[in-house]
Amino acid sequence: MKLFILEDELLQQERLEKFIVNYLIEKDYPVERVIACNKIQHFLESLENMSQNNIYFLDINIKGSRDAGLKVAQAIRKVDPIGQINFVTTHSEFAPLTYDYKVKAYDFINKSLPKAAFEARVSDNIEAFFESQYDTVSKKDVFAYKSRSGYLVNALYADIYFFESGSSSHQILLNMKNEVITFYGSLADIEAKSDDLIRIHRNTVVNQNKVKLYRKKSKQVVLEDDTVFSVSRMGCSLLNTLGKW
Amino acid sequence: MRPRANYQWTLVIYNLVFYFFLYAINGKYKEWEIQRLLKTKDSLISNLEIYTQKVDDSQQVVREFRHDFANILISMRQTIETGNVAEIKRTYTEILEESHIKLEQSQREISKLSNIKVLELKSLISEKILKAEVMGITAKLEILTIISDLLINKSDIVRILGIILDNAIEATKEMDRDKRFIRVAIFEDQKTKHYIVENGMVEKELPIKQLMGKGYTTKANHRGYGLANLATIMQHYMNCSYQIRAEDYRFKIVLRLEK
């Protein structure tokens, strides 16, 4: 694991680097190297052949190029999809929603914060990074599906309740605990993704771990969030062979 | 023979009356429609007027700031000439703090709307942002590129965003004054246009599905009804999808419109 800094103003770069190096030594965190660059070219070169899961502190405006930080972050995401990217920048460049969506930015740190507050923010993020290392999820816990339009839908199986196709066919609504997503795809493909997913009806796929009740007589299924679905004959025979309820 | 003729006349009269009513209703309806159109137009124009006023104001603030800044720099030079490091430090922090506050207050958010070239959208967002600010809600806009086309029917996107922003304002109002925030981002990547609205809420999490059911009005809000409408409108478009999440005291809606 490495830590990268991209900042074109040398004074600020040095200030950040010095603080981080001291902090890492003090906490004895397993960071191989701290790499500080002031040129995009150097930074991109240092990204080559790099391992995943690093921490980054990037300035957005580099040598007058106003979205240099974003471009660099996009290059980072190609080789390191899980690392922590922080933008260190002036307040007027803050765009957390946009950058979260585009490159999963973790935080925006305001350069003009007072020294103590600035350093607290940097160290908080480093702390958060090392804390999150313990609760990594394995690949089989994650539902990943590429929609017809190329959008990647990601969700934890533990959160998924059901998939339902809407009135316009192929539009699918994924229902989770605190989230709803619509996308274009096919229920048959989705059902094939995991044994936990069962097609109980022409337009419904449920997560069998979320089924609370199965009323055989009335051909109905009740999920943990109290949604009720009717079950087709095919669905009934599937549920019967599972025989859990 | 006679009663039959009578009957015919009745029919004719009934027909005439019927046509007359039809005509009257049609006329009334047209009138009502025109009234409604005029009303939307009026509100559009008045919103834009307020927006222009705000932009002018913020330009004024920038001008004043530039003027102040020149003065500050001159006084800074004088301080530097004394060579007193402690004094220089003090002046510097003062300047930094002062200019920070000034920039914060200069209605920068509204001026970010200049990237939106669709009047209806600009009008709607400026209205809602101003409404939010009046209620002490911190409203932040992220519109980094020029938005000139909407991909779906203007009135639909205005309606959807109207619902979302009204919900956001309602939900945020329940929070402590210093925690209230709404963030709006509009951007494009490759073939997709994204509208994202995020706001704080008092609840830690919410079940979206139940919220979207028609007429969900438990708790002191009416967010549910709007969401049901949103889902209905979005269903008409093959190129649209949405994502709604309510977690960690934050409510977030993402709309994706594909080209």
Coordinates of C-alpha atoms in Angstrom, one line a residue, chain A residues 91-102 110 112 147 149 151 153 159 162 164 166-171 173 175-184 225-227, chain B residues 96 100 104 108 140 142 144 183-185 187-189 194 196-198 205-210 212 234-235 237-247 252 254 256 258:
Chain A
H91 CA -13.6 25.7 -1.5
S92 CA -14.9 27.1 -4.8
E93 CA -13.9 23.8 -6.6
F94 CA -15.9 21.6 -4.3
A95 CA -18.2 19.3 -6.2
P96 CA -18.7 16.3 -3.9
L97 CA -21.8 14.8 -5.6
T98 CA -20.2 14.9 -9.1
Y99 CA -16.9 13.6 -8.0
D100 CA -18.3 10.9 -5.8
Y101 CA -20.3 9.7 -8.8
K102 CA -17.5 9.9 -11.3
N110 CA -10.4 22.8 2.0
S112 CA -7.6 27.3 3.4
S147 CA -27.5 -3.0 -17.6
S149 CA -27.3 0.8 -21.3
Y151 CA -24.6 1.1 -16.4
V153 CA -25.5 -2.0 -10.9
D159 CA -29.5 -5.8 1.2
F162 CA -36.6 -8.4 -4.7
E164 CA -39.6 -6.6 -10.3
G166 CA -42.1 -2.7 -14.5
S167 CA -45.0 -1.9 -16.9
S168 CA -42.6 -1.3 -19.7
S169 CA -40.9 -4.6 -20.1
H170 CA -37.2 -4.8 -19.4
Q171 CA -37.3 -1.9 -17.0
L173 CA -36.8 -2.2 -10.3
N175 CA -35.7 -3.0 -4.2
M176 CA -33.3 -3.0 -1.2
K177 CA -33.5 -2.1 2.4
N178 CA -33.1 1.7 2.1
E179 CA -32.6 2.0 -1.6
V180 CA -34.4 1.6 -4.9
I181 CA -32.7 1.4 -8.3
T182 CA -34.3 1.1 -11.8
F183 CA -32.3 -0.2 -14.8
Y184 CA -32.8 -2.1 -18.0
D225 CA -40.4 -5.9 4.7
D226 CA -44.0 -7.2 4.5
T227 CA -44.3 -7.0 0.7
Chain B
L96 CA -7.7 35.2 4.9
H100 CA -13.3 33.8 3.2
E104 CA -19.0 32.6 1.3
R108 CA -22.0 32.3 -5.5
K140 CA -24.9 23.9 -2.8
E142 CA -22.5 21.6 -8.8
L144 CA -19.5 22.3 -13.9
R183 CA -26.8 19.6 -2.7
V184 CA -27.7 19.6 -6.4
A185 CA -25.4 18.3 -9.1
F187 CA -23.4 16.7 -15.1
E188 CA -22.8 14.5 -18.2
D189 CA -20.6 11.6 -18.6
H194 CA -27.1 12.9 -14.4
I196 CA -28.4 14.3 -8.4
V197 CA -30.1 15.8 -5.4
E198 CA -28.9 15.0 -1.8
E205 CA -32.8 5.4 7.3
L206 CA -36.1 5.0 5.4
P207 CA -37.7 2.1 3.5
I208 CA -38.0 3.6 0.0
K209 CA -40.4 1.0 -1.3
Q210 CA -43.0 1.8 1.4
M212 CA -43.1 5.2 -2.8
M234 CA -40.0 8.2 -15.3
Q235 CA -41.8 5.1 -16.6
Y237 CA -39.2 7.2 -20.8
M238 CA -37.2 4.2 -22.1
N239 CA -34.0 6.1 -21.7
C240 CA -34.4 7.1 -18.0
S241 CA -33.7 5.3 -14.8
Y242 CA -33.4 6.4 -11.2
Q243 CA -31.9 5.5 -7.9
I244 CA -33.2 6.5 -4.5
R245 CA -31.4 5.9 -1.2
A246 CA -32.1 7.0 2.3
E247 CA -29.2 6.0 4.6
K252 CA -30.3 11.0 -2.2
V254 CA -30.0 10.1 -8.9
R256 CA -29.9 9.0 -15.3
E258 CA -29.4 8.5 -21.7

